[in-house]
Each structure stands twice: as C-alpha cells, then as structure tokens.
PDB file of C-alpha atoms in Angstrom:
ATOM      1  CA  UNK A   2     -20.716 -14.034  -0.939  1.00  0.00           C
ATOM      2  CA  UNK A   3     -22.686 -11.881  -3.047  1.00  0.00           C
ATOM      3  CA  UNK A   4     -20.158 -11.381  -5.611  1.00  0.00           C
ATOM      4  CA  UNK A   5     -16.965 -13.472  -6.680  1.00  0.00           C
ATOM      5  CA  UNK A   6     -14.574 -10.515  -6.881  1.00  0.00           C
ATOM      6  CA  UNK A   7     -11.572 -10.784  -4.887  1.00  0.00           C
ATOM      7  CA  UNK A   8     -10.286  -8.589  -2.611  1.00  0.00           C
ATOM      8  CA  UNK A   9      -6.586  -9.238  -2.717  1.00  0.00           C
ATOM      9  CA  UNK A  10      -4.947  -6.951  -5.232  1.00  0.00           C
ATOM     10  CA  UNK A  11      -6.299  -3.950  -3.543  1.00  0.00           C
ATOM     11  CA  UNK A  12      -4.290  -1.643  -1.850  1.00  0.00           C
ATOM     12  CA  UNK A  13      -5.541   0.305   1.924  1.00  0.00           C
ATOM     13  CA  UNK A  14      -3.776   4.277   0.470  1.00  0.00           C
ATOM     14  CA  UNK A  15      -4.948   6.177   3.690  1.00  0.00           C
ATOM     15  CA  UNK A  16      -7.733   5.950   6.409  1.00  0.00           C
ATOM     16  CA  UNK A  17      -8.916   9.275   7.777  1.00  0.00           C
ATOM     17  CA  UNK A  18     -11.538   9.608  10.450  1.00  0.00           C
ATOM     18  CA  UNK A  19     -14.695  11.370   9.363  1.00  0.00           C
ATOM     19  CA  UNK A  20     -15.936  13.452  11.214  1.00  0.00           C
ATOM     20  CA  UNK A  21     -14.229  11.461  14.084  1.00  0.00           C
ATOM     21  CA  UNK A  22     -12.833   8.448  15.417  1.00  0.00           C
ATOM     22  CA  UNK A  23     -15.924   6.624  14.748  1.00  0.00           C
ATOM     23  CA  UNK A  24     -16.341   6.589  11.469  1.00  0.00           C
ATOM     24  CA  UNK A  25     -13.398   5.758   9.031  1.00  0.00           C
ATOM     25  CA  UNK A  26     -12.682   6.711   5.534  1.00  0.00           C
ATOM     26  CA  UNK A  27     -10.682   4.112   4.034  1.00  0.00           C
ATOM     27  CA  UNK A  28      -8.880   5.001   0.604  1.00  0.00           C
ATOM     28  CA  UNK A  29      -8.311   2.233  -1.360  1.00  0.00           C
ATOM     29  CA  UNK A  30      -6.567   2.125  -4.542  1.00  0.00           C
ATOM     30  CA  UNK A  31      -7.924   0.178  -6.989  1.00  0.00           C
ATOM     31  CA  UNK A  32      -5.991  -1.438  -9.835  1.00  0.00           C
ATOM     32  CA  UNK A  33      -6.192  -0.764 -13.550  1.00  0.00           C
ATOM     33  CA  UNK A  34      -8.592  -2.914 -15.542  1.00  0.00           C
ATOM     34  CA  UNK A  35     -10.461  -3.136 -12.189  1.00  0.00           C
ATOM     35  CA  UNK A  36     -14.287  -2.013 -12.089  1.00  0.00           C
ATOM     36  CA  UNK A  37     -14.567   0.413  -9.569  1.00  0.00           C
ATOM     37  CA  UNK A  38     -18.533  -0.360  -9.677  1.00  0.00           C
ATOM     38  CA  UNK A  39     -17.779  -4.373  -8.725  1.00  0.00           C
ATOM     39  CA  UNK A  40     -14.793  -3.468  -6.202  1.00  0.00           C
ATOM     40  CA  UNK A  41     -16.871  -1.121  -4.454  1.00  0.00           C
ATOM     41  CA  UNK A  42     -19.825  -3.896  -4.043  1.00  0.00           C
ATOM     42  CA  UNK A  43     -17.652  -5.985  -3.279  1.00  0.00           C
ATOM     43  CA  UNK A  44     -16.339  -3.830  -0.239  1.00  0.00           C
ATOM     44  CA  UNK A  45     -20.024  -3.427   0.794  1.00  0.00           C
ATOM     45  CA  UNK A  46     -20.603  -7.258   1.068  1.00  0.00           C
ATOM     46  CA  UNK A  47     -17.619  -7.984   2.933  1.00  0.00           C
ATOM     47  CA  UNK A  48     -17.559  -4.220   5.320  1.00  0.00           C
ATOM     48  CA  UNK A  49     -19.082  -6.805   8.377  1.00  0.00           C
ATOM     49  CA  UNK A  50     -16.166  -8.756   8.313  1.00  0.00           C
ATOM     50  CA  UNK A  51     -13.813  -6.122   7.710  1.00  0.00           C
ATOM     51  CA  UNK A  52     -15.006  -4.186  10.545  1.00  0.00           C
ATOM     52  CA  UNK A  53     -15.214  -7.322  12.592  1.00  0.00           C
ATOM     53  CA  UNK A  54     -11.343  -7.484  11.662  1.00  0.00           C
ATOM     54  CA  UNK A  55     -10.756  -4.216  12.281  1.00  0.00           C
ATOM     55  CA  UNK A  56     -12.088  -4.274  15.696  1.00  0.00           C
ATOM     56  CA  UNK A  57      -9.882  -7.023  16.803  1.00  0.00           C
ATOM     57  CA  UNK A  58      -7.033  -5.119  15.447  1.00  0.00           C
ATOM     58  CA  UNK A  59      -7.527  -1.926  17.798  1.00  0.00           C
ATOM     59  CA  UNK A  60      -8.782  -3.802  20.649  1.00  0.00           C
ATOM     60  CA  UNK A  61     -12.110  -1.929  21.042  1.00  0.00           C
ATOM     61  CA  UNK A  62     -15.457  -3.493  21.856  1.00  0.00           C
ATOM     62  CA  UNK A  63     -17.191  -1.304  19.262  1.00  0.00           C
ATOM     63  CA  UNK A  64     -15.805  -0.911  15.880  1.00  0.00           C
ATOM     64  CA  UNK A  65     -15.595   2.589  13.616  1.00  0.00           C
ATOM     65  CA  UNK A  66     -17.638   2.400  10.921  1.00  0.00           C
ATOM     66  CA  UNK A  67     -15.813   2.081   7.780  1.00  0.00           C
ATOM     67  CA  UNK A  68     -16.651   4.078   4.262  1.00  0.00           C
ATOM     68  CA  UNK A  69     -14.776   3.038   1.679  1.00  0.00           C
ATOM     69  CA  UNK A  70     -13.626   5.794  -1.477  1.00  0.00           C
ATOM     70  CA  UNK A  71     -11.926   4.552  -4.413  1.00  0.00           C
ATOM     71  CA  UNK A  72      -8.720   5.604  -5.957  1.00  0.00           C
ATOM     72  CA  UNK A  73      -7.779   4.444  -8.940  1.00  0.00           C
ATOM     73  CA  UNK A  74      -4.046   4.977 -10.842  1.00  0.00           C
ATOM     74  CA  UNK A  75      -3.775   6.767 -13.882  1.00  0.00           C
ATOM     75  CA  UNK A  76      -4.911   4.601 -16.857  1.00  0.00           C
ATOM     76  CA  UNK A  77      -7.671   2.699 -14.397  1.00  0.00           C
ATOM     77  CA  UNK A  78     -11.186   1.763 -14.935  1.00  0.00           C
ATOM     78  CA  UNK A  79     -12.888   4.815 -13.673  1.00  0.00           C
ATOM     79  CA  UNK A  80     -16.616   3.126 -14.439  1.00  0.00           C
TER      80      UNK A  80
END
C-alpha cells in the first residue's frame, strides 16, 4: 500500500451519481484530528479495490467510477 493510513474510522455520509449512474460521488466524513490530505490519498490508493468491492455489491460487470469528497465535522482537520 502506498500509505499506512487506515481506512476504518471513516464514515460513507451519502453517494450521489454524477452526472449519472456511472460515476459516483461518495461523501465521506472524515474524523477530527484526521488529515484530510492523507485520507484522501489514501482513498486514491485503495479506489481499485473499492470499486472492485463495489461491483460485487450491485452485481454489475462494470463498476461506477467512484470520486470521493471529504466532509469533515466541526472542529476537524480541514488541511
């Protein structure tokens, strides 16, 4: 992996399709203290798998892509 960032405290707000079906915006809220900058790579390095996951999970073939925009709660790292 190209960064040792975990994954697991973040939180999938809303996904919205953009401008259709085939391309996802997912909303993720990202905790306080978190660096938006290193959760974001993060979500870049792993966006094959999560598609790949995502896929499997609506039973298509071809996978939306996936965008991913940050949300962070009041008092967050906004950096």
């Amino acid at each position: 992996r190209g960064t040792s960032t975990s994954l697991d405290d973040l939180f999938v707000d809303d996904v919205t399709p953009a401008p259709d079906s085939g391309h996802l915006l997912v909303h993720v809220v990202i905790p306080a203290g978190r660096s938006v900058g290193e959760v974001l790579a993060t979500l870049r390095v792993e966006t094959p798998r999560l598609t790949s996951e995502v896929a499997g999970a609506v039973h298509r073939k071809r996978a939306p892509e996936l965008s991913f925009v940050p949300a962070v709660p009041i008092g967050g790292d906004d950096v």
